[in-house]
mmCIF file of C-alpha atoms and ligand atoms in Angstrom:
data_model
loop_
_atom_site.group_PDB
_atom_site.id
_atom_site.type_symbol
_atom_site.label_atom_id
_atom_site.label_comp_id
_atom_site.label_asym_id
_atom_site.label_seq_id
_atom_site.Cartn_x
_atom_site.Cartn_y
_atom_site.Cartn_z
ATOM 1 C CA UNK A 211 57.474 15.531 47.255
ATOM 2 C CA UNK A 212 58.434 19.053 48.089
ATOM 3 C CA UNK A 213 58.559 20.156 51.685
ATOM 4 C CA UNK A 214 55.965 22.635 52.803
ATOM 5 C CA UNK A 215 57.519 24.918 55.364
ATOM 6 C CA UNK A 216 59.910 27.511 54.074
ATOM 7 C CA UNK A 217 62.281 28.601 56.788
ATOM 8 C CA UNK A 218 65.287 30.649 55.791
ATOM 9 C CA UNK A 219 67.143 30.020 59.048
ATOM 10 C CA UNK A 220 67.216 26.259 58.467
ATOM 11 C CA UNK A 221 68.708 26.697 55.020
ATOM 12 C CA UNK A 222 71.604 28.791 56.209
ATOM 13 C CA UNK A 223 74.955 27.479 55.120
ATOM 14 C CA UNK A 224 76.687 26.661 58.400
ATOM 15 C CA UNK A 225 80.197 27.244 57.072
ATOM 16 C CA UNK A 226 79.736 30.625 55.348
ATOM 17 C CA UNK A 227 76.642 31.761 57.218
ATOM 18 C CA UNK A 228 74.932 32.817 53.994
ATOM 19 C CA UNK A 229 71.412 32.116 52.850
ATOM 20 C CA UNK A 230 71.200 29.253 50.414
ATOM 21 C CA UNK A 231 68.320 29.505 47.962
ATOM 22 C CA UNK A 232 65.881 26.662 47.687
ATOM 23 C CA UNK A 233 66.445 24.430 44.682
ATOM 24 C CA UNK A 234 63.201 22.770 43.659
ATOM 25 C CA UNK A 235 62.800 21.607 40.036
ATOM 26 C CA UNK A 236 60.218 23.546 38.132
ATOM 27 C CA UNK A 237 58.473 20.368 36.963
ATOM 28 C CA UNK A 238 57.562 19.468 40.548
ATOM 29 C CA UNK A 239 56.031 22.858 41.191
ATOM 30 C CA UNK A 240 54.202 22.845 37.862
ATOM 31 C CA UNK A 241 52.705 19.429 38.602
ATOM 32 C CA UNK A 242 51.524 20.700 41.947
ATOM 33 C CA UNK A 243 49.936 23.763 40.359
ATOM 34 C CA UNK A 244 48.176 21.708 37.727
ATOM 35 C CA UNK A 245 46.917 19.266 40.372
ATOM 36 C CA UNK A 246 45.610 22.108 42.509
ATOM 37 C CA UNK A 247 43.885 24.185 39.844
ATOM 38 C CA UNK A 248 41.942 22.365 37.197
ATOM 39 C CA UNK A 249 42.091 25.282 34.727
ATOM 40 C CA UNK A 250 45.872 25.667 34.884
ATOM 41 C CA UNK A 251 47.641 24.666 31.724
ATOM 42 C CA UNK A 252 51.346 24.277 31.184
ATOM 43 C CA UNK A 253 52.864 25.406 27.900
ATOM 44 C CA UNK A 254 56.071 23.777 26.743
ATOM 45 C CA UNK A 255 59.140 25.964 26.414
ATOM 46 C CA UNK A 256 62.755 25.295 25.681
ATOM 47 C CA UNK A 257 65.626 26.190 27.969
ATOM 48 C CA UNK A 258 65.586 27.317 31.564
ATOM 49 C CA UNK A 259 62.091 28.701 31.568
ATOM 50 C CA UNK A 260 58.573 27.496 32.138
ATOM 51 C CA UNK A 261 55.191 28.871 31.263
ATOM 52 C CA UNK A 262 51.799 28.296 32.765
ATOM 53 C CA UNK A 263 48.404 29.787 31.952
ATOM 54 C CA UNK A 264 45.965 30.086 34.833
ATOM 55 C CA UNK A 265 42.512 31.495 35.346
ATOM 56 C CA UNK A 266 42.041 35.116 36.314
ATOM 57 C CA UNK A 267 40.900 34.365 39.868
ATOM 58 C CA UNK A 268 43.661 31.926 40.851
ATOM 59 C CA UNK A 269 46.638 34.147 40.100
ATOM 60 C CA UNK A 270 47.407 35.078 43.705
ATOM 61 C CA UNK A 271 47.159 31.515 44.956
ATOM 62 C CA UNK A 272 49.349 30.188 42.158
ATOM 63 C CA UNK A 273 51.943 32.865 42.851
ATOM 64 C CA UNK A 274 51.855 31.903 46.522
ATOM 65 C CA UNK A 275 52.656 28.293 45.644
ATOM 66 C CA UNK A 276 55.588 29.365 43.490
ATOM 67 C CA UNK A 277 56.847 31.691 46.173
ATOM 68 C CA UNK A 278 56.803 28.977 48.784
ATOM 69 C CA UNK A 279 58.795 26.681 46.533
ATOM 70 C CA UNK A 280 61.675 29.086 46.030
ATOM 71 C CA UNK A 281 60.430 31.063 43.028
ATOM 72 C CA UNK A 282 60.510 34.122 45.199
ATOM 73 C CA UNK A 283 61.942 36.816 42.945
ATOM 74 C CA UNK A 284 59.121 38.821 41.401
ATOM 75 C CA UNK A 285 60.879 40.130 38.302
ATOM 76 C CA UNK A 286 58.135 42.080 36.561
ATOM 77 C CA UNK A 287 54.525 42.316 35.638
ATOM 78 C CA UNK A 288 53.714 43.033 32.027
ATOM 79 C CA UNK A 289 50.527 43.615 30.136
ATOM 80 C CA UNK A 290 49.974 42.833 26.456
ATOM 81 C CA UNK A 291 47.160 44.389 24.481
ATOM 82 C CA UNK A 292 45.666 41.636 22.292
ATOM 83 C CA UNK A 293 43.301 43.889 20.445
ATOM 84 C CA UNK A 294 42.150 41.293 17.857
ATOM 85 C CA UNK A 295 41.026 38.969 20.612
ATOM 86 C CA UNK A 296 39.609 41.799 22.683
ATOM 87 C CA UNK A 297 41.680 40.762 25.683
ATOM 88 C CA UNK A 298 44.660 41.791 27.781
ATOM 89 C CA UNK A 299 47.281 39.230 28.685
ATOM 90 C CA UNK A 300 48.980 39.724 32.033
ATOM 91 C CA UNK A 301 52.372 38.081 32.479
ATOM 92 C CA UNK A 302 53.880 37.613 35.931
ATOM 93 C CA UNK A 303 57.607 36.941 35.677
ATOM 94 C CA UNK A 304 59.180 34.924 38.489
ATOM 95 C CA UNK A 305 62.693 33.647 39.045
ATOM 96 C CA UNK A 306 64.240 31.085 41.336
ATOM 97 C CA UNK A 307 67.821 31.626 42.431
ATOM 98 C CA UNK A 308 68.162 27.990 43.441
ATOM 99 C CA UNK A 309 66.742 26.302 40.366
ATOM 100 C CA UNK A 310 67.824 29.189 38.090
ATOM 101 C CA UNK A 311 64.576 28.990 36.145
ATOM 102 C CA UNK A 312 62.314 31.745 34.880
ATOM 103 C CA UNK A 313 58.597 31.205 35.241
ATOM 104 C CA UNK A 314 56.045 33.068 33.175
ATOM 105 C CA UNK A 315 52.611 32.957 34.698
ATOM 106 C CA UNK A 316 50.009 34.191 32.246
ATOM 107 C CA UNK A 317 46.370 34.998 32.426
ATOM 108 C CA UNK A 318 43.848 36.706 30.163
ATOM 109 C CA UNK A 319 41.359 39.383 31.122
ATOM 110 C CA UNK A 320 38.650 41.150 29.172
ATOM 111 C CA UNK A 321 39.602 44.326 27.363
ATOM 112 C CA UNK A 322 36.285 45.937 28.252
ATOM 113 C CA UNK A 323 36.402 47.324 31.793
ATOM 114 C CA UNK A 324 39.634 45.479 32.553
ATOM 115 C CA UNK A 325 40.170 44.456 36.147
ATOM 116 C CA UNK A 326 42.174 41.810 37.983
ATOM 117 C CA UNK A 327 42.802 41.343 41.680
ATOM 118 C CA UNK A 328 46.014 42.799 43.024
ATOM 119 C CA UNK A 329 48.775 40.394 44.031
ATOM 120 C CA UNK A 330 50.463 42.649 46.555
ATOM 121 C CA UNK A 331 49.484 40.291 49.383
ATOM 122 C CA UNK A 332 51.899 37.760 47.885
ATOM 123 C CA UNK A 333 54.493 39.988 46.264
ATOM 124 C CA UNK A 334 54.636 43.473 47.697
ATOM 125 C CA UNK A 335 56.850 44.859 44.875
ATOM 126 C CA UNK A 336 53.961 44.381 42.472
ATOM 127 C CA UNK A 337 52.462 47.570 43.858
ATOM 128 C CA UNK A 338 54.510 49.713 41.483
ATOM 129 C CA UNK A 339 54.066 47.494 38.441
ATOM 130 C CA UNK A 340 50.321 47.538 38.916
ATOM 131 C CA UNK A 341 50.383 51.274 39.254
ATOM 132 C CA UNK A 342 52.215 51.581 35.963
ATOM 133 C CA UNK A 343 49.861 49.223 34.139
ATOM 134 C CA UNK A 344 46.875 51.087 35.488
ATOM 135 C CA UNK A 345 48.279 54.244 33.965
ATOM 136 C CA UNK A 346 49.479 52.839 30.649
ATOM 137 C CA UNK A 347 46.680 50.323 29.928
ATOM 138 C CA UNK A 348 43.849 51.366 32.213
ATOM 139 C CA UNK A 349 43.660 47.995 33.982
ATOM 140 C CA UNK A 350 42.160 48.236 37.441
ATOM 141 C CA UNK A 351 43.662 46.323 40.368
ATOM 142 C CA UNK A 352 41.205 46.051 43.269
ATOM 143 C CA UNK A 353 43.207 45.685 46.481
ATOM 144 C CA UNK A 354 46.059 47.961 45.446
ATOM 145 C CA UNK A 355 45.904 51.106 47.597
ATOM 146 C CA UNK A 356 48.304 53.142 45.475
ATOM 147 C CA UNK A 357 46.878 53.426 41.962
ATOM 148 C CA UNK A 358 47.589 57.138 41.702
ATOM 149 C CA UNK A 359 49.113 59.020 38.801
ATOM 150 C CA UNK A 360 52.614 57.766 38.216
ATOM 151 C CA UNK A 361 54.788 58.740 35.255
ATOM 152 C CA UNK A 362 52.399 60.832 33.219
ATOM 153 C CA UNK A 363 51.735 64.125 34.922
ATOM 154 C CA UNK A 364 48.466 65.972 34.315
ATOM 155 C CA UNK A 365 47.379 63.317 31.822
ATOM 156 C CA UNK A 366 43.796 63.421 30.670
ATOM 157 C CA UNK A 367 43.834 61.376 27.470
ATOM 158 C CA UNK A 368 43.167 57.653 27.116
ATOM 159 C CA UNK A 369 45.860 55.231 28.344
ATOM 160 C CA UNK A 370 48.661 55.712 25.814
ATOM 161 C CA UNK A 371 49.917 52.141 25.470
ATOM 162 C CA UNK A 372 46.669 50.822 24.082
ATOM 163 C CA UNK A 373 46.945 49.669 20.481
ATOM 164 C CA UNK A 374 44.014 51.838 19.449
ATOM 165 C CA UNK A 375 45.535 55.004 20.915
ATOM 166 C CA UNK A 376 46.019 57.348 17.970
ATOM 167 C CA UNK A 377 49.375 58.866 18.690
ATOM 168 C CA UNK A 378 49.499 61.167 15.651
ATOM 169 C CA UNK A 379 46.063 62.567 16.355
ATOM 170 C CA UNK A 380 47.021 63.160 19.984
ATOM 171 C CA UNK A 381 50.190 64.964 18.948
ATOM 172 C CA UNK A 382 48.306 67.221 16.536
ATOM 173 C CA UNK A 383 45.657 68.013 19.129
ATOM 174 C CA UNK A 384 47.975 68.748 22.028
ATOM 175 C CA UNK A 385 51.358 69.937 20.848
ATOM 176 C CA UNK A 386 50.387 72.475 18.248
ATOM 177 C CA UNK A 387 52.101 70.928 15.239
ATOM 178 C CA UNK A 388 50.775 69.455 12.050
ATOM 179 C CA UNK A 389 52.017 66.210 10.611
ATOM 180 C CA UNK A 390 52.427 67.568 7.113
ATOM 181 C CA UNK A 391 51.752 64.697 4.776
ATOM 182 C CA UNK A 392 50.406 61.520 6.315
ATOM 183 C CA UNK A 393 50.647 59.813 2.917
ATOM 184 C CA UNK A 394 54.401 59.665 3.179
ATOM 185 C CA UNK A 395 54.287 57.827 6.488
ATOM 186 C CA UNK A 396 55.506 54.252 6.673
ATOM 187 C CA UNK A 397 52.597 51.780 6.362
ATOM 188 C CA UNK A 398 52.492 50.867 10.033
ATOM 189 C CA UNK A 399 51.527 54.424 10.948
ATOM 190 C CA UNK A 400 48.814 54.715 8.337
ATOM 191 C CA UNK A 401 45.259 54.446 9.455
ATOM 192 C CA UNK A 402 42.586 52.500 7.631
ATOM 193 C CA UNK A 403 40.990 55.624 6.136
ATOM 194 C CA UNK A 404 44.209 57.061 4.670
ATOM 195 C CA UNK A 405 44.734 56.746 0.944
ATOM 196 C CA UNK B 264 49.987 89.844 35.444
ATOM 197 C CA UNK B 265 46.581 88.327 35.052
ATOM 198 C CA UNK B 266 46.201 85.815 32.275
ATOM 199 C CA UNK B 267 43.046 87.020 30.572
ATOM 200 C CA UNK B 268 44.280 90.510 29.896
ATOM 201 C CA UNK B 269 46.161 90.561 26.604
ATOM 202 C CA UNK B 270 49.514 92.179 27.021
ATOM 203 C CA UNK B 271 50.077 94.111 23.860
ATOM 204 C CA UNK B 272 51.292 91.046 22.012
ATOM 205 C CA UNK B 273 52.116 91.279 18.326
ATOM 206 C CA UNK B 274 51.860 88.187 16.160
ATOM 207 C CA UNK B 275 53.600 87.574 12.860
ATOM 208 C CA UNK B 276 51.922 85.889 9.885
ATOM 209 C CA UNK B 277 52.592 82.429 11.362
ATOM 210 C CA UNK B 278 50.810 83.396 14.556
ATOM 211 C CA UNK B 279 54.071 83.596 16.462
ATOM 212 C CA UNK B 280 54.649 86.429 18.911
ATOM 213 C CA UNK B 281 57.091 89.153 17.979
ATOM 214 C CA UNK B 282 58.224 92.215 19.835
ATOM 215 C CA UNK B 283 59.698 95.569 19.069
ATOM 216 C CA UNK B 284 63.379 96.008 19.638
ATOM 217 C CA UNK B 285 63.892 98.129 22.733
ATOM 218 C CA UNK B 286 65.418 101.606 22.478
ATOM 219 C CA UNK B 287 68.919 101.543 23.907
ATOM 220 C CA UNK B 288 70.846 104.462 25.282
ATOM 221 C CA UNK B 289 74.613 104.739 25.166
ATOM 222 C CA UNK B 290 75.098 103.231 28.612
ATOM 223 C CA UNK B 291 72.879 100.298 27.778
ATOM 224 C CA UNK B 292 74.863 99.658 24.607
ATOM 225 C CA UNK B 293 78.120 99.608 26.520
ATOM 226 C CA UNK B 294 76.583 97.350 29.141
ATOM 227 C CA UNK B 295 75.334 94.956 26.447
ATOM 228 C CA UNK B 296 78.748 94.935 24.802
ATOM 229 C CA UNK B 297 80.300 94.020 28.130
ATOM 230 C CA UNK B 298 77.738 91.496 29.243
ATOM 231 C CA UNK B 299 77.954 89.627 25.936
ATOM 232 C CA UNK B 300 81.467 88.702 27.004
ATOM 233 C CA UNK B 301 80.631 87.481 30.477
ATOM 234 C CA UNK B 302 77.737 85.095 30.604
ATOM 235 C CA UNK B 303 76.805 82.254 32.813
ATOM 236 C CA UNK B 304 75.265 79.201 31.299
ATOM 237 C CA UNK B 305 72.588 77.069 32.862
ATOM 238 C CA UNK B 306 72.584 73.780 31.043
ATOM 239 C CA UNK B 307 69.447 71.748 31.291
ATOM 240 C CA UNK B 308 70.553 68.311 30.225
ATOM 241 C CA UNK B 309 67.480 66.565 28.978
ATOM 242 C CA UNK B 310 67.641 64.065 26.192
ATOM 243 C CA UNK B 311 70.935 62.962 24.769
ATOM 244 C CA UNK B 312 72.691 66.324 24.496
ATOM 245 C CA UNK B 313 74.484 66.236 27.834
ATOM 246 C CA UNK B 314 77.420 64.313 26.382
ATOM 247 C CA UNK B 315 78.387 67.253 24.187
ATOM 248 C CA UNK B 316 78.828 69.562 27.132
ATOM 249 C CA UNK B 317 81.880 68.123 28.947
ATOM 250 C CA UNK B 318 84.046 68.673 25.834
ATOM 251 C CA UNK B 319 82.616 72.180 25.553
ATOM 252 C CA UNK B 320 83.464 73.044 29.140
ATOM 253 C CA UNK B 321 86.859 71.427 29.295
ATOM 254 C CA UNK B 322 90.166 72.168 27.650
ATOM 255 C CA UNK B 323 89.408 70.678 24.240
ATOM 256 C CA UNK B 324 87.017 73.472 23.245
ATOM 257 C CA UNK B 325 87.177 75.624 26.379
ATOM 258 C CA UNK B 326 84.027 77.636 26.739
ATOM 259 C CA UNK B 327 85.788 80.146 29.009
ATOM 260 C CA UNK B 328 87.445 81.677 25.954
ATOM 261 C CA UNK B 329 84.106 83.307 25.252
ATOM 262 C CA UNK B 330 83.609 84.334 28.839
ATOM 263 C CA UNK B 331 80.927 81.721 29.235
ATOM 264 C CA UNK B 332 80.987 79.538 32.303
ATOM 265 C CA UNK B 333 78.718 76.924 33.798
ATOM 266 C CA UNK B 334 76.374 78.007 36.566
ATOM 267 C CA UNK B 335 74.457 75.876 38.969
ATOM 268 C CA UNK B 336 71.297 77.840 39.606
ATOM 269 C CA UNK B 337 68.843 79.606 37.311
ATOM 270 C CA UNK B 338 68.852 82.758 39.381
ATOM 271 C CA UNK B 339 72.424 83.597 38.459
ATOM 272 C CA UNK B 340 72.408 82.349 34.894
ATOM 273 C CA UNK B 341 72.094 84.336 31.668
ATOM 274 C CA UNK B 342 71.913 81.585 29.047
ATOM 275 C CA UNK B 343 69.546 78.666 29.264
ATOM 276 C CA UNK B 344 70.761 75.773 27.133
ATOM 277 C CA UNK B 345 68.169 73.059 26.596
ATOM 278 C CA UNK B 346 69.912 70.023 25.234
ATOM 279 C CA UNK B 347 67.236 67.773 23.869
ATOM 280 C CA UNK B 348 63.696 66.505 23.903
ATOM 281 C CA UNK B 349 61.389 67.684 26.648
ATOM 282 C CA UNK B 350 58.749 65.476 28.098
ATOM 283 C CA UNK B 351 55.571 67.127 29.288
ATOM 284 C CA UNK B 352 56.832 66.685 32.812
ATOM 285 C CA UNK B 353 60.137 68.339 32.011
ATOM 286 C CA UNK B 354 58.669 71.320 30.231
ATOM 287 C CA UNK B 355 57.005 72.218 33.499
ATOM 288 C CA UNK B 356 60.388 72.348 35.196
ATOM 289 C CA UNK B 357 61.812 74.244 32.233
ATOM 290 C CA UNK B 358 59.203 76.980 32.504
ATOM 291 C CA UNK B 359 59.716 77.142 36.211
ATOM 292 C CA UNK B 360 63.472 77.495 35.866
ATOM 293 C CA UNK B 361 63.088 80.003 33.063
ATOM 294 C CA UNK B 362 60.822 82.205 35.136
ATOM 295 C CA UNK B 363 63.379 82.197 37.936
ATOM 296 C CA UNK B 364 66.105 83.607 35.706
ATOM 297 C CA UNK B 365 66.645 87.327 35.714
ATOM 298 C CA UNK B 366 66.369 89.585 32.696
ATOM 299 C CA UNK B 367 68.006 89.715 30.283
ATOM 300 C CA UNK B 368 68.028 85.982 29.616
ATOM 301 C CA UNK B 369 68.629 83.982 26.492
ATOM 302 C CA UNK B 370 67.440 80.513 25.547
ATOM 303 C CA UNK B 371 69.268 78.193 23.192
ATOM 304 C CA UNK B 372 67.534 75.100 21.879
ATOM 305 C CA UNK B 373 70.097 72.402 21.188
ATOM 306 C CA UNK B 374 69.137 69.567 18.838
ATOM 307 C CA UNK B 375 66.310 68.756 16.478
ATOM 308 C CA UNK B 376 64.137 67.629 19.348
ATOM 309 C CA UNK B 377 63.716 71.181 20.572
ATOM 310 C CA UNK B 378 62.736 72.358 17.080
ATOM 311 C CA UNK B 379 60.022 69.928 16.045
ATOM 312 C CA UNK B 380 60.291 66.862 18.231
ATOM 313 C CA UNK B 381 63.059 65.250 16.165
ATOM 314 C CA UNK B 382 62.806 61.496 16.200
ATOM 315 C CA UNK B 383 60.072 61.742 18.837
ATOM 316 C CA UNK B 384 57.764 63.557 16.436
ATOM 317 C CA UNK B 385 54.831 61.213 17.079
ATOM 318 C CA UNK B 386 55.369 60.568 20.782
ATOM 319 C CA UNK B 387 52.567 61.277 23.209
ATOM 320 C CA UNK B 388 55.032 62.163 25.943
ATOM 321 C CA UNK B 389 57.290 64.873 24.510
ATOM 322 C CA UNK B 390 56.456 68.398 23.457
ATOM 323 C CA UNK B 391 57.383 69.147 19.879
ATOM 324 C CA UNK B 392 58.236 72.810 19.732
ATOM 325 C CA UNK B 393 59.858 74.403 22.742
ATOM 326 C CA UNK B 394 59.261 77.844 21.237
ATOM 327 C CA UNK B 395 55.582 77.513 22.061
ATOM 328 C CA UNK B 396 56.257 77.491 25.800
ATOM 329 C CA UNK B 397 59.244 79.768 26.251
ATOM 330 C CA UNK B 398 60.851 82.084 23.711
ATOM 331 C CA UNK B 399 63.906 80.481 22.137
ATOM 332 C CA UNK B 400 66.503 82.917 20.805
ATOM 333 C CA UNK B 401 68.524 80.481 18.728
ATOM 334 C CA UNK B 402 68.110 76.890 17.714
ATOM 335 C CA UNK B 403 71.014 74.583 16.992
ATOM 336 C CA UNK B 404 69.993 72.026 14.385
ATOM 337 C CA UNK B 405 71.373 68.523 14.354
ATOM 338 C CA UNK B 406 70.885 65.241 16.072
ATOM 339 C CA UNK B 407 73.016 65.861 17.938
ATOM 340 C CA UNK B 408 75.030 69.026 17.223
ATOM 341 C CA UNK B 409 78.764 68.936 17.819
ATOM 342 C CA UNK B 410 80.505 71.426 20.143
ATOM 343 C CA UNK B 411 81.577 73.412 17.057
ATOM 344 C CA UNK B 412 77.908 74.142 16.426
ATOM 345 C CA UNK B 413 77.428 75.220 20.021
ATOM 346 C CA UNK B 414 80.314 77.651 19.714
ATOM 347 C CA UNK B 415 79.030 79.035 16.451
ATOM 348 C CA UNK B 416 75.778 79.686 18.271
ATOM 349 C CA UNK B 417 77.560 81.425 21.124
ATOM 350 C CA UNK B 418 79.252 83.748 18.655
ATOM 351 C CA UNK B 419 75.964 84.479 16.959
ATOM 352 C CA UNK B 420 74.309 85.095 20.311
ATOM 353 C CA UNK B 421 77.044 87.514 21.319
ATOM 354 C CA UNK B 422 76.521 89.372 18.048
ATOM 355 C CA UNK B 423 72.812 89.533 18.658
ATOM 356 C CA UNK B 424 73.257 90.824 22.202
ATOM 357 C CA UNK B 425 75.666 93.520 21.079
ATOM 358 C CA UNK B 426 73.222 94.620 18.366
ATOM 359 C CA UNK B 427 70.323 94.441 20.829
ATOM 360 C CA UNK B 428 68.469 91.761 18.854
ATOM 361 C CA UNK B 429 68.321 88.978 21.443
ATOM 362 C CA UNK B 430 64.993 89.996 22.923
ATOM 363 C CA UNK B 431 63.385 86.665 23.785
ATOM 364 C CA UNK B 432 62.973 87.698 27.421
ATOM 365 C CA UNK B 433 61.071 90.815 26.329
ATOM 366 C CA UNK B 434 58.928 88.751 23.997
ATOM 367 C CA UNK B 435 57.960 86.554 26.929
ATOM 368 C CA UNK B 436 56.864 89.553 28.957
ATOM 369 C CA UNK B 437 54.994 91.225 26.119
ATOM 370 C CA UNK B 438 53.203 88.067 25.006
ATOM 371 C CA UNK B 439 52.831 86.338 28.318
ATOM 372 C CA UNK B 440 49.204 85.375 27.710
ATOM 373 C CA UNK B 441 50.131 83.651 24.429
ATOM 374 C CA UNK B 442 52.833 81.573 26.095
ATOM 375 C CA UNK B 443 50.680 80.956 29.122
ATOM 376 C CA UNK B 444 47.866 79.575 26.957
ATOM 377 C CA UNK B 445 50.234 77.090 25.351
ATOM 378 C CA UNK B 446 51.655 76.114 28.724
ATOM 379 C CA UNK B 447 48.203 75.504 30.124
ATOM 380 C CA UNK B 448 47.492 73.185 27.192
ATOM 381 C CA UNK B 449 50.130 70.724 28.327
ATOM 382 C CA UNK B 450 50.486 71.067 32.088
ATOM 383 C CA UNK B 451 48.764 72.447 35.119
ATOM 384 C CA UNK B 452 50.272 74.867 37.577
ATOM 385 C CA UNK B 453 49.663 73.162 40.876
ATOM 386 C CA UNK B 454 49.400 74.785 44.292
ATOM 387 C CA UNK B 455 53.147 74.299 44.740
ATOM 388 C CA UNK B 456 53.881 76.652 41.841
ATOM 389 C CA UNK B 457 55.418 79.354 43.944
ATOM 390 C CA UNK B 458 55.953 81.756 41.080
ATOM 391 C CA UNK B 459 52.316 82.281 40.251
ATOM 392 C CA UNK B 460 51.087 85.459 41.874
ATOM 393 C CA UNK B 461 53.808 85.878 44.476
ATOM 394 C CA UNK B 462 52.764 87.278 47.779
ATOM 395 C CA UNK B 463 54.285 90.688 48.226
ATOM 396 C CA UNK B 464 55.061 91.734 51.736
HETATM 397 S S1 SF4 C 150 68.032 65.902 18.849
HETATM 398 FE FE1 SF4 C 150 68.798 63.804 18.683
HETATM 399 S S2 SF4 C 150 70.555 63.754 20.090
HETATM 400 FE FE2 SF4 C 150 69.294 65.528 20.668
HETATM 401 S S3 SF4 C 150 67.893 64.810 22.250
HETATM 402 FE FE3 SF4 C 150 66.844 64.603 20.275
HETATM 403 S S4 SF4 C 150 67.245 62.486 19.640
HETATM 404 FE FE4 SF4 C 150 68.737 63.000 21.236
#
C-alpha cells in the first residue's frame, strides 16, 4: 500500500539536507486509479512510461492522485485534433523524479463546442497551457481565469491549429499574395476539389 | 495625416505605389554624397538572419569600411535592415520602429522571407511581403544571404543615395493611405500606439 500523507519535511535527507523525491512504482498508482474510477483504462506501453485513459470529468481527481504519489511534475498539456473521429484528445504529461517514469493521462472531448474543466486547482502551471490550447484549438476551460489572447495578436480567424483550417486560403485572404499554381503543390496541401 | 484622404499616391501597373524623384539642389547633392558614406544601421534581427551580422560588423568583413556602423535606437539610424521573416506581431513593431526613424531612411529586406514569405509561404503567422507595409528600397535574395551579398547591397544603396534614387521614405509619405490600409489588414493600432496623431503642445 502507498502512504497517504505527502510531507516534504519528513522526506528530507538528514545528511545532505536535500529533498528526496518520492519513489512509488507506477503500477501501484495505476491500480489505485483503476480501482477508484470505473471508466479508467490502462494502456500498455514499453519502457519507463505509462498511459491511462480516463473520462472527461475525472481528470482533475486522477491528476490529484498522481500528484500525491510523487508524480508531481506537470510537464505539458497537449491537444490532438482527431478530425475523423470528431473529437479532441487531451494529453496531460506527468513525470515522477523518484520513480523516473512518464505518465500520459489521456481523455477525449467532443470537437463540437469543445470544453473541459480546468485543472489549475491541482497543477497551477496548467494555466498557460490551457491558455495556449484555447487560442490554437478553441477548447474552452471553465475555471481558468486567464483565457485571454496569448501568442496571436489581433487574431480574428478560426483557431489555426485545427486540421480543417485552410492555411493557403487564409494566406491569400490576409497577406495580399497569390499562390500561383495550386496544382504544383505537394499532395498533402491539395484540397479535395483541386484537380 | 488623416487616413481617408488620399495623399497624391501614384500606382504602377502592379498596383504598387511609386513616387517622383525629388528635385535636388547643389547643396542637397553634396549632402547626399556625404551622407552615403556615413550611415548608421539599425538591425532588426528577426528570423534566422542575425547570425550573418556579427561577421559583417567585425574584422572579417568590417562594415566600418563603408562608414556604416551599428546603432541601437531607431531615432538615430539611417538604414533599417530586416533580417528575416516577420510574424504579424513583429510587423507591428517594425512599423513602429520605422515611423520613429528620421528622414531620409532606407530599408533593406534581407532574405527570401522578406520578399515573399520564403519557406513560410503558407504560414498563417508570418506576413509574406514586407513591401506592403513599409517601403523597402532593396531586397537581398537568398536563404540566407552571405555577408558578401549584404555588402553588395550597401554599395548599391550608396550609389542610389548619391544619384537620389533611394526614395522609399518619400514613397511612404506620399502613399501613406496605401500602406496604412495594408497595415490595418494585419494588425490594429491600439491605444498605446503613441505615434498615431501625436499631441502637439
Ligand atoms: S530567408 Fe531563410 S534564413 Fe532568412 S529568415 Fe527566412 S528562412 Fe531564415
